[in-house]
Structure formats: structure tokens, C-alpha cells
Amino acid sequence: MRSLSARIASPRLLTVSLIMSAVLAACGGGGGGTATPAPGPVAEATPAGLTLEKIGSYSTGQYEASAAEIPAFDAASKRLFMVNAQLGAVDVLDMRNPANPTKIDAIDATTVLAGASINSVAVHNGIVAVAIQAAVKTDPGRMALYRASDLTLLGSVAVGALPDMVTFTPDGQTVLVANEGEPSDNYQTDPEGSISIIDVRNPAAPVERKATFTAFNGQEATLRAAGVRIYGPGATVAKDLEPEYIAVSADGATAWVTLQENNALAKVDIASATVTDVLPLGYKDHGVAGNEFDASDRDNAIRIKTWAGVHGMYLPDAMASYSSGGQTYLVTANEGDARAWGEGNAAYLGTQDPTLGFIEELRVSALAAAGGWGTVPPQLRSVAGAPNLAGALLDPTVFGYCGALAGGIPGTCIANGELGRLNISWTQGYKTDAFGAPLRFTSAGVQDVNGDRLMYEKLYSYGARSFSIWNANGGLVWDSGAEIEKFLASADCKLGSARNMPCADYFNSGHDEGDALDSRSDAKGPEPEGIALGQIGSKTFAFIGLERMGGVLVYDITNPTAPTRVDYLNTRDEWVADPDPANLATVGDLGPEGLVFIPASRSPNGKPLLVVGNEVSGTTSVMQLNLRY
């Protein structure tokens, strides 16, 4: 583990979302200062704990349309800005009464870029920044700036392809955009991923520089050996890396960017607009006590256990940063994500044409089918340049515990109640030679250069079903392990606004299903996706949105090596019937995507708030933090 960079040290615990308010208070802005010298702001009392309470909601009335995704709040105008992907716009909500947020306007990106849609929004000191995706997602997008109080367009600038997340540096002088650069659906066009670093000191004329990955081209083998997933068809490093989410250090000097599909972070020097490092995150060993999970949706039970040979890819989505003890820490929601391009085109699998897509996800039962492969992605049949493959085996020395036997027999490992239903990536985990080339085996498990089978000694599943804390150089400091699934299976966990239904009755349910116990266990479980941090007094709290199971977990992360769970609120109230447009008004909130913490000093009602965008129910929920002292 490398030493932390001294330049990002900070003497105080400050979350990214609170740094702006601290700067304003110090400068006398935003109502936080006086004209005469003062000893400084009154210290906020530190609570012993907190409880979430939903106090308000706004509904778009749109189901499964991603009509409420990413929120941002402007304290001066008391306006909430919520990305509405269904409209390709940002809904503007009046938050003067947080118990009754009301839509008053919208930001339409098509005035900036024809046919465009908005993916992300951020606010700093009365300026709203939006990330705008082009009508053709592989074309360059734009970043635009608006005045929060009246939505006047101030300026815009071109950025990279598929700008997926936007944020300000703490001083508000720079906007950063994660340009994901996703490929086309047939994977024949694959733009480079990048990070736009934009000087916005003059909002009418923003100036963009790009931090790119082109300097890493040619280092594919080295990066793969280090643990960075580079596996797109024929891709360079710069094309394969896909920036997802950005966190910034308290001093505004350094940014970190999640490279979700690549299971890595990029570290960026903001002043020089340079990617200084690509940091592999490693893998989570699910064979180790503390890292258990439920692997099947067909065993009719909650079965959280260790699975030797199964390794979770963290693949984080959202990320935030904070400081503790003079060090910067990164907090990630380890959602997991698979490349599944062309899955809607029947010809891709039907004709086995690799120019029509690229799907890396496969169930273990399909990968290790006893008679060889049926319908599988065409790229698997010639993985890593090994042609004419027809099947895969499970190494019996690793997977013997679930029934794999010598002689190429998968046994009960591929049964529905064991590992058979688990979704994994076929792109890695097979035995290789010293140069990384796949070793070939016969159907009986004998190594043979003329064999037509791969031998898998590791299975890589999607997401870690956890949230993690990392140091500034990508070293793992703490991971929640199996805590989330174990909590959801426990008697302590309750569902509904009234907290009156056992979570265990609907463990690992999907956000679009009713009465669906265990339905997501074969995929990514509860799917931690969104994260926000908030400082209250001397404590720092993490708020983690669970996309599939729903609800928000709260952890005290003041000590980054020993976080503790504080609360969980899931405001879905109908769990038996399938959600649909007809019962949307009573079903509650589904599919939390983005979250924003509003400190008491900037809150419309003087209480700390958490606002959540729920993409499946299309609702914006306002939660009040009731503090205990």
C-alpha cells in the first residue's frame, strides 16, 4: 500500500458536499458571516445518533422511466434540481416548504444541443452545472451553466462522449465532468473515456481541458496484470476505461474517478488536467468468513454463506470523499455493472455475429454446462484468441465443495440452489499460461493443446454487495463485507414508512416486483448504488441508497476503520403487488439513484435533510434527520 499524498491533507473532517458551505461561511457569503470580526462560526453539536423520517415527496407520475435520478440543491433560491431522464431535462422544485416540494420549472438541454438529454446536475453558490449527452451518445456532449434563481443560460462548452456526472471543486472555480464514452450498442464505435476539467470563473465563456488516458495506451498487459479490467473487443486503454463518478479532495487539487466496468479508480491532478494513475481495486474473496452472500434466486430461502472460488468485483458507481486524521478517504457504493451491448438484438446471439454486440455476463450453469455450451456470446468461443472453444469446466480442486468432480463433471455446482444461477463474467477466471493465454482442456478435464474447453478456477461476480472506504491511493481501508445482506435478513430490519414490515419477508427483492423474496440474489443482491456524505458536529455520516431492495442505509464513518450502522429507512409501502402505473401513488419509493445531503445551516426548515431521487417510481423523497443527543 503506497503512502498518502501530503497535498490532500486537511485538518478537519469535511465532506465534499459541506466544503462549499464552510467556504461561504468563512467569506461571509450565503448569510453565514457578519461585517465585523468574529471568532468564527458556532460549532455544531455532535449527535449521538440520528433517525431518518420522510417528511415530503414529489411525484412525476412516471413509472420505470428514470424520471427522478440525480438531485442538487441551491440554498439561496431554495430550489432543488432533479435530473428527469424521461424528459431529458432537469425538473426544478420549490423547496421552501420541504414537506411539499413543488415543480415550478425545468431546464431543457435541447436549447443547447439539439436532441440532447441531461445526465447529471450540480450546484455551487447559485450556479447550476449540467452534463448534456448528445442525441447520438458516442458524439461529444456539452456542459452548460445556468443561474439557479431564474434559469438563465450563462454559457456552455463541448466535452467528451456521454458526460455522465458533473461536479464542482470546493471553491466553485472549476467544474469536472466524467465522460463515460460508452460504446455503441453493436460495439463498433467506442469513444475514449475522459474527464473534462473546466474553468468556470467566467460562466459566459467556460474553458475546457481534458484529462485523457491516451498516455496509458500500450500498457494493456501491465494494467491487466495489476488487476484493471481491460476487456472490450479490440479496445485500447483509453477506449476501454469508462469514467463514471467523481470525488474531489478538500483542497481542490486532486480528483478521483470511478472506472466502474474496469474495477478501478483514476487519480487526476486538477491543475495540470492529467490522469496520474489508474488504481485497481482488487477483488472480494467470497470464500472468506465475513464476505458471505446469497448466490441463488431459486433456492426458496435466505442462504447467506461463503462460496470458495467466487470473487466479487467491486465495480463501484457513486463515490464521495472526506477527511479524517489529516488523510483523504474515498467512500464507494459497490453496485456492479456488466457490459451487455447488443442484448436487445436477437441476431447477435442468434447468428453468433460478434460485430453486433458484446455481452460478458453469463450464468454459471450456462458457462459450465455438462454437455458444452449452448447459446453463448460469440466472443466467448474464441476468448483471448483461443479459437473453436466449445465449453468450460470448473476446477474440482476449487469447486469440489459444491460437487465439481475430476473428469470434467460440474456436479451440483451448476444446480439452481448452488452456483448455477449466479451471474458472472466469462472474460476472466480461466486457467492461463505464464503469458496470459488460455490453457485448453478436453471435455474430461485433461490439459491438451487441442482441447476445446476452458478450465475456470475463479468465478467473478458483479458488485461486492457492500460499500467500501479506500485511501487516497486506492488501498482498501474498510468494507462492509456481508453486513448489508445479513442486516436485510435480520429481525432488526423493517420496511415501510412506518417501519412495520419484516425485511426478511422480501429479502433481496427487485424494485419492479412484488412478493419477490430472493429474486435478486443471483445478480447483485440489494445493489448499493448511490452515496452521499454529511458532517454533523464532529461526526461524518454516509447515506447509501440500495437500488434494488430500496431504502437508505446510514453509517457513522467518522472512524474510517470502524464504521457503524445507524439507521435504515425504506419508504416502499406496497410489497405484495407488482408496482405499476396504476398503484404508483400508494406503492411508495422505488429504486433510489442519487442522494444529496443538506446541512441544517443551509436547509429550508433549519433541520438537516437528505433528498433522494427514486428512478423507478419517479419520485423525489425528502427525509429529515432527527438527531439524538
mmCIF file with all atom_site columns, N, CA and C in Angstrom, residues 221-265:
data_model
loop_
_atom_site.group_PDB
_atom_site.id
_atom_site.type_symbol
_atom_site.label_atom_id
_atom_site.label_alt_id
_atom_site.label_comp_id
_atom_site.label_asym_id
_atom_site.label_entity_id
_atom_site.label_seq_id
_atom_site.pdbx_PDB_ins_code
_atom_site.Cartn_x
_atom_site.Cartn_y
_atom_site.Cartn_z
_atom_site.occupancy
_atom_site.B_iso_or_equiv
_atom_site.pdbx_formal_charge
_atom_site.auth_seq_id
_atom_site.auth_comp_id
_atom_site.auth_asym_id
_atom_site.auth_atom_id
_atom_site.pdbx_PDB_model_num
ATOM 1   N N  . ALA A 1 221 ? -1.359  -4.897 -21.099 1.00 0.00 ? 221 ALA A N  1
ATOM 2   C CA . ALA A 1 221 ? -0.945  -6.113 -20.394 1.00 0.00 ? 221 ALA A CA 1
ATOM 3   C C  . ALA A 1 221 ? -0.525  -5.795 -18.960 1.00 0.00 ? 221 ALA A C  1
ATOM 4   N N  . THR A 1 222 ? 0.182   -4.703 -18.774 1.00 0.00 ? 222 THR A N  1
ATOM 5   C CA . THR A 1 222 ? 0.635   -4.315 -17.436 1.00 0.00 ? 222 THR A CA 1
ATOM 6   C C  . THR A 1 222 ? -0.544  -3.980 -16.538 1.00 0.00 ? 222 THR A C  1
ATOM 7   N N  . LEU A 1 223 ? -1.502  -3.236 -17.081 1.00 0.00 ? 223 LEU A N  1
ATOM 8   C CA . LEU A 1 223 ? -2.672  -2.858 -16.294 1.00 0.00 ? 223 LEU A CA 1
ATOM 9   C C  . LEU A 1 223 ? -3.528  -4.078 -15.962 1.00 0.00 ? 223 LEU A C  1
ATOM 10  N N  . ARG A 1 224 ? -3.683  -4.978 -16.924 1.00 0.00 ? 224 ARG A N  1
ATOM 11  C CA . ARG A 1 224 ? -4.451  -6.203 -16.643 1.00 0.00 ? 224 ARG A CA 1
ATOM 12  C C  . ARG A 1 224 ? -3.779  -7.014 -15.539 1.00 0.00 ? 224 ARG A C  1
ATOM 13  N N  . ALA A 1 225 ? -2.467  -7.127 -15.623 1.00 0.00 ? 225 ALA A N  1
ATOM 14  C CA . ALA A 1 225 ? -1.738  -7.892 -14.607 1.00 0.00 ? 225 ALA A CA 1
ATOM 15  C C  . ALA A 1 225 ? -1.895  -7.268 -13.231 1.00 0.00 ? 225 ALA A C  1
ATOM 16  N N  . ALA A 1 226 ? -2.060  -5.952 -13.186 1.00 0.00 ? 226 ALA A N  1
ATOM 17  C CA . ALA A 1 226 ? -2.250  -5.258 -11.908 1.00 0.00 ? 226 ALA A CA 1
ATOM 18  C C  . ALA A 1 226 ? -3.672  -5.394 -11.384 1.00 0.00 ? 226 ALA A C  1
ATOM 19  N N  . GLY A 1 227 ? -4.615  -5.819 -12.255 1.00 0.00 ? 227 GLY A N  1
ATOM 20  C CA . GLY A 1 227 ? -5.995  -6.016 -11.831 1.00 0.00 ? 227 GLY A CA 1
ATOM 21  C C  . GLY A 1 227 ? -6.999  -5.084 -12.461 1.00 0.00 ? 227 GLY A C  1
ATOM 22  N N  . VAL A 1 228 ? -6.575  -4.224 -13.385 1.00 0.00 ? 228 VAL A N  1
ATOM 23  C CA . VAL A 1 228 ? -7.505  -3.351 -14.092 1.00 0.00 ? 228 VAL A CA 1
ATOM 24  C C  . VAL A 1 228 ? -8.179  -4.169 -15.196 1.00 0.00 ? 228 VAL A C  1
ATOM 25  N N  . ARG A 1 229 ? -9.491  -4.112 -15.245 1.00 0.00 ? 229 ARG A N  1
ATOM 26  C CA . ARG A 1 229 ? -10.239 -4.884 -16.249 1.00 0.00 ? 229 ARG A CA 1
ATOM 27  C C  . ARG A 1 229 ? -10.247 -4.124 -17.573 1.00 0.00 ? 229 ARG A C  1
ATOM 28  N N  . ILE A 1 230 ? -9.480  -4.594 -18.535 1.00 0.00 ? 230 ILE A N  1
ATOM 29  C CA . ILE A 1 230 ? -9.470  -4.043 -19.889 1.00 0.00 ? 230 ILE A CA 1
ATOM 30  C C  . ILE A 1 230 ? -9.822  -5.199 -20.803 1.00 0.00 ? 230 ILE A C  1
ATOM 31  N N  . TYR A 1 231 ? -11.022 -5.186 -21.339 1.00 0.00 ? 231 TYR A N  1
ATOM 32  C CA . TYR A 1 231 ? -11.516 -6.399 -21.986 1.00 0.00 ? 231 TYR A CA 1
ATOM 33  C C  . TYR A 1 231 ? -12.506 -6.148 -23.124 1.00 0.00 ? 231 TYR A C  1
ATOM 34  N N  . GLY A 1 232 ? -12.743 -4.897 -23.485 1.00 0.00 ? 232 GLY A N  1
ATOM 35  C CA . GLY A 1 232 ? -13.626 -4.635 -24.617 1.00 0.00 ? 232 GLY A CA 1
ATOM 36  C C  . GLY A 1 232 ? -13.008 -5.136 -25.911 1.00 0.00 ? 232 GLY A C  1
ATOM 37  N N  . PRO A 1 233 ? -13.820 -5.519 -26.883 1.00 0.00 ? 233 PRO A N  1
ATOM 38  C CA . PRO A 1 233 ? -13.297 -6.072 -28.135 1.00 0.00 ? 233 PRO A CA 1
ATOM 39  C C  . PRO A 1 233 ? -12.355 -5.099 -28.843 1.00 0.00 ? 233 PRO A C  1
ATOM 40  N N  . GLY A 1 234 ? -11.083 -5.472 -28.911 1.00 0.00 ? 234 GLY A N  1
ATOM 41  C CA . GLY A 1 234 ? -10.098 -4.687 -29.648 1.00 0.00 ? 234 GLY A CA 1
ATOM 42  C C  . GLY A 1 234 ? -9.836  -3.303 -29.097 1.00 0.00 ? 234 GLY A C  1
ATOM 43  N N  . ALA A 1 235 ? -10.187 -3.040 -27.836 1.00 0.00 ? 235 ALA A N  1
ATOM 44  C CA . ALA A 1 235 ? -10.109 -1.683 -27.310 1.00 0.00 ? 235 ALA A CA 1
ATOM 45  C C  . ALA A 1 235 ? -8.704  -1.331 -26.830 1.00 0.00 ? 235 ALA A C  1
ATOM 46  N N  . THR A 1 236 ? -8.349  -0.062 -27.003 1.00 0.00 ? 236 THR A N  1
ATOM 47  C CA . THR A 1 236 ? -7.169  0.483  -26.341 1.00 0.00 ? 236 THR A CA 1
ATOM 48  C C  . THR A 1 236 ? -7.536  0.786  -24.886 1.00 0.00 ? 236 THR A C  1
ATOM 49  N N  . VAL A 1 237 ? -6.550  1.141  -24.076 1.00 0.00 ? 237 VAL A N  1
ATOM 50  C CA . VAL A 1 237 ? -6.833  1.535  -22.702 1.00 0.00 ? 237 VAL A CA 1
ATOM 51  C C  . VAL A 1 237 ? -7.775  2.725  -22.684 1.00 0.00 ? 237 VAL A C  1
ATOM 52  N N  . ALA A 1 238 ? -7.478  3.739  -23.506 1.00 0.00 ? 238 ALA A N  1
ATOM 53  C CA . ALA A 1 238 ? -8.269  4.964  -23.494 1.00 0.00 ? 238 ALA A CA 1
ATOM 54  C C  . ALA A 1 238 ? -9.717  4.718  -23.906 1.00 0.00 ? 238 ALA A C  1
ATOM 55  N N  . LYS A 1 239 ? -9.940  3.770  -24.774 1.00 0.00 ? 239 LYS A N  1
ATOM 56  C CA . LYS A 1 239 ? -11.317 3.459  -25.184 1.00 0.00 ? 239 LYS A CA 1
ATOM 57  C C  . LYS A 1 239 ? -12.026 2.577  -24.171 1.00 0.00 ? 239 LYS A C  1
ATOM 58  N N  . ASP A 1 240 ? -11.274 1.717  -23.498 1.00 0.00 ? 240 ASP A N  1
ATOM 59  C CA . ASP A 1 240 ? -11.913 0.752  -22.600 1.00 0.00 ? 240 ASP A CA 1
ATOM 60  C C  . ASP A 1 240 ? -12.286 1.364  -21.248 1.00 0.00 ? 240 ASP A C  1
ATOM 61  N N  . LEU A 1 241 ? -11.507 2.324  -20.765 1.00 0.00 ? 241 LEU A N  1
ATOM 62  C CA . LEU A 1 241 ? -11.789 2.915  -19.466 1.00 0.00 ? 241 LEU A CA 1
ATOM 63  C C  . LEU A 1 241 ? -12.993 3.849  -19.569 1.00 0.00 ? 241 LEU A C  1
ATOM 64  N N  . GLU A 1 242 ? -13.935 3.675  -18.632 1.00 0.00 ? 242 GLU A N  1
ATOM 65  C CA . GLU A 1 242 ? -15.201 4.406  -18.697 1.00 0.00 ? 242 GLU A CA 1
ATOM 66  C C  . GLU A 1 242 ? -15.441 5.169  -17.392 1.00 0.00 ? 242 GLU A C  1
ATOM 67  N N  . PRO A 1 243 ? -15.067 6.458  -17.322 1.00 0.00 ? 243 PRO A N  1
ATOM 68  C CA . PRO A 1 243 ? -15.293 7.263  -16.116 1.00 0.00 ? 243 PRO A CA 1
ATOM 69  C C  . PRO A 1 243 ? -16.770 7.370  -15.764 1.00 0.00 ? 243 PRO A C  1
ATOM 70  N N  . GLU A 1 244 ? -17.065 7.159  -14.489 1.00 0.00 ? 244 GLU A N  1
ATOM 71  C CA . GLU A 1 244 ? -18.455 7.090  -14.036 1.00 0.00 ? 244 GLU A CA 1
ATOM 72  C C  . GLU A 1 244 ? -18.800 8.199  -13.047 1.00 0.00 ? 244 GLU A C  1
ATOM 73  N N  . TYR A 1 245 ? -17.975 8.387  -12.024 1.00 0.00 ? 245 TYR A N  1
ATOM 74  C CA . TYR A 1 245 ? -18.324 9.285  -10.919 1.00 0.00 ? 245 TYR A CA 1
ATOM 75  C C  . TYR A 1 245 ? -17.059 9.934  -10.378 1.00 0.00 ? 245 TYR A C  1
ATOM 76  N N  . ILE A 1 246 ? -17.181 11.160 -9.875  1.00 0.00 ? 246 ILE A N  1
ATOM 77  C CA . ILE A 1 246 ? -16.016 11.940 -9.453  1.00 0.00 ? 246 ILE A CA 1
ATOM 78  C C  . ILE A 1 246 ? -16.145 12.365 -7.998  1.00 0.00 ? 246 ILE A C  1
ATOM 79  N N  . ALA A 1 247 ? -15.046 12.280 -7.256  1.00 0.00 ? 247 ALA A N  1
ATOM 80  C CA . ALA A 1 247 ? -14.931 12.867 -5.925  1.00 0.00 ? 247 ALA A CA 1
ATOM 81  C C  . ALA A 1 247 ? -13.698 13.760 -5.930  1.00 0.00 ? 247 ALA A C  1
ATOM 82  N N  . VAL A 1 248 ? -13.754 14.855 -5.151  1.00 0.00 ? 248 VAL A N  1
ATOM 83  C CA . VAL A 1 248 ? -12.690 15.858 -5.158  1.00 0.00 ? 248 VAL A CA 1
ATOM 84  C C  . VAL A 1 248 ? -12.153 16.026 -3.745  1.00 0.00 ? 248 VAL A C  1
ATOM 85  N N  . SER A 1 249 ? -10.847 16.242 -3.636  1.00 0.00 ? 249 SER A N  1
ATOM 86  C CA . SER A 1 249 ? -10.226 16.464 -2.330  1.00 0.00 ? 249 SER A CA 1
ATOM 87  C C  . SER A 1 249 ? -10.658 17.810 -1.763  1.00 0.00 ? 249 SER A C  1
ATOM 88  N N  . ALA A 1 250 ? -10.517 17.984 -0.441  1.00 0.00 ? 250 ALA A N  1
ATOM 89  C CA . ALA A 1 250 ? -10.951 19.199 0.239   1.00 0.00 ? 250 ALA A CA 1
ATOM 90  C C  . ALA A 1 250 ? -10.204 20.430 -0.252  1.00 0.00 ? 250 ALA A C  1
ATOM 91  N N  . ASP A 1 251 ? -8.959  20.259 -0.701  1.00 0.00 ? 251 ASP A N  1
ATOM 92  C CA . ASP A 1 251 ? -8.200  21.407 -1.178  1.00 0.00 ? 251 ASP A CA 1
ATOM 93  C C  . ASP A 1 251 ? -8.381  21.649 -2.675  1.00 0.00 ? 251 ASP A C  1
ATOM 94  N N  . GLY A 1 252 ? -9.186  20.835 -3.331  1.00 0.00 ? 252 GLY A N  1
ATOM 95  C CA . GLY A 1 252 ? -9.473  21.028 -4.745  1.00 0.00 ? 252 GLY A CA 1
ATOM 96  C C  . GLY A 1 252 ? -8.328  20.690 -5.674  1.00 0.00 ? 252 GLY A C  1
ATOM 97  N N  . ALA A 1 253 ? -7.294  20.023 -5.182  1.00 0.00 ? 253 ALA A N  1
ATOM 98  C CA . ALA A 1 253 ? -6.119  19.731 -6.005  1.00 0.00 ? 253 ALA A CA 1
ATOM 99  C C  . ALA A 1 253 ? -6.236  18.405 -6.754  1.00 0.00 ? 253 ALA A C  1
ATOM 100 N N  . THR A 1 254 ? -6.973  17.460 -6.176  1.00 0.00 ? 254 THR A N  1
ATOM 101 C CA . THR A 1 254 ? -6.998  16.096 -6.712  1.00 0.00 ? 254 THR A CA 1
ATOM 102 C C  . THR A 1 254 ? -8.434  15.617 -6.882  1.00 0.00 ? 254 THR A C  1
ATOM 103 N N  . ALA A 1 255 ? -8.659  14.883 -7.951  1.00 0.00 ? 255 ALA A N  1
ATOM 104 C CA . ALA A 1 255 ? -9.945  14.227 -8.156  1.00 0.00 ? 255 ALA A CA 1
ATOM 105 C C  . ALA A 1 255 ? -9.709  12.729 -8.320  1.00 0.00 ? 255 ALA A C  1
ATOM 106 N N  . TRP A 1 256 ? -10.685 11.974 -7.893  1.00 0.00 ? 256 TRP A N  1
ATOM 107 C CA . TRP A 1 256 ? -10.686 10.526 -8.126  1.00 0.00 ? 256 TRP A CA 1
ATOM 108 C C  . TRP A 1 256 ? -11.945 10.195 -8.910  1.00 0.00 ? 256 TRP A C  1
ATOM 109 N N  . VAL A 1 257 ? -11.825 9.256  -9.820  1.00 0.00 ? 257 VAL A N  1
ATOM 110 C CA . VAL A 1 257 ? -12.913 8.940  -10.734 1.00 0.00 ? 257 VAL A CA 1
ATOM 111 C C  . VAL A 1 257 ? -13.138 7.434  -10.733 1.00 0.00 ? 257 VAL A C  1
ATOM 112 N N  . THR A 1 258 ? -14.364 7.000  -10.491 1.00 0.00 ? 258 THR A N  1
ATOM 113 C CA . THR A 1 258 ? -14.635 5.566  -10.593 1.00 0.00 ? 258 THR A CA 1
ATOM 114 C C  . THR A 1 258 ? -14.649 5.162  -12.064 1.00 0.00 ? 258 THR A C  1
ATOM 115 N N  . LEU A 1 259 ? -13.968 4.081  -12.355 1.00 0.00 ? 259 LEU A N  1
ATOM 116 C CA . LEU A 1 259 ? -13.985 3.440  -13.668 1.00 0.00 ? 259 LEU A CA 1
ATOM 117 C C  . LEU A 1 259 ? -14.746 2.139  -13.463 1.00 0.00 ? 259 LEU A C  1
ATOM 118 N N  . GLN A 1 260 ? -16.066 2.228  -13.514 1.00 0.00 ? 260 GLN A N  1
ATOM 119 C CA . GLN A 1 260 ? -16.886 1.154  -12.961 1.00 0.00 ? 260 GLN A CA 1
ATOM 120 C C  . GLN A 1 260 ? -16.651 -0.188 -13.619 1.00 0.00 ? 260 GLN A C  1
ATOM 121 N N  . GLU A 1 261 ? -16.826 -0.251 -14.929 1.00 0.00 ? 261 GLU A N  1
ATOM 122 C CA . GLU A 1 261 ? -16.673 -1.541 -15.605 1.00 0.00 ? 261 GLU A CA 1
ATOM 123 C C  . GLU A 1 261 ? -15.257 -2.086 -15.496 1.00 0.00 ? 261 GLU A C  1
ATOM 124 N N  . ASN A 1 262 ? -14.313 -1.202 -15.235 1.00 0.00 ? 262 ASN A N  1
ATOM 125 C CA . ASN A 1 262 ? -12.901 -1.595 -15.187 1.00 0.00 ? 262 ASN A CA 1
ATOM 126 C C  . ASN A 1 262 ? -12.430 -1.962 -13.791 1.00 0.00 ? 262 ASN A C  1
ATOM 127 N N  . ASN A 1 263 ? -13.321 -1.829 -12.781 1.00 0.00 ? 263 ASN A N  1
ATOM 128 C CA . ASN A 1 263 ? -12.991 -2.166 -11.394 1.00 0.00 ? 263 ASN A CA 1
ATOM 129 C C  . ASN A 1 263 ? -11.748 -1.412 -10.929 1.00 0.00 ? 263 ASN A C  1
ATOM 130 N N  . ALA A 1 264 ? -11.755 -0.102 -11.177 1.00 0.00 ? 264 ALA A N  1
ATOM 131 C CA . ALA A 1 264 ? -10.581 0.710  -10.883 1.00 0.00 ? 264 ALA A CA 1
ATOM 132 C C  . ALA A 1 264 ? -10.983 2.152  -10.617 1.00 0.00 ? 264 ALA A C  1
ATOM 133 N N  . LEU A 1 265 ? -10.023 2.916  -10.126 1.00 0.00 ? 265 LEU A N  1
ATOM 134 C CA . LEU A 1 265 ? -10.162 4.360  -9.955  1.00 0.00 ? 265 LEU A CA 1
ATOM 135 C C  . LEU A 1 265 ? -9.093  5.052  -10.789 1.00 0.00 ? 265 LEU A C  1
#
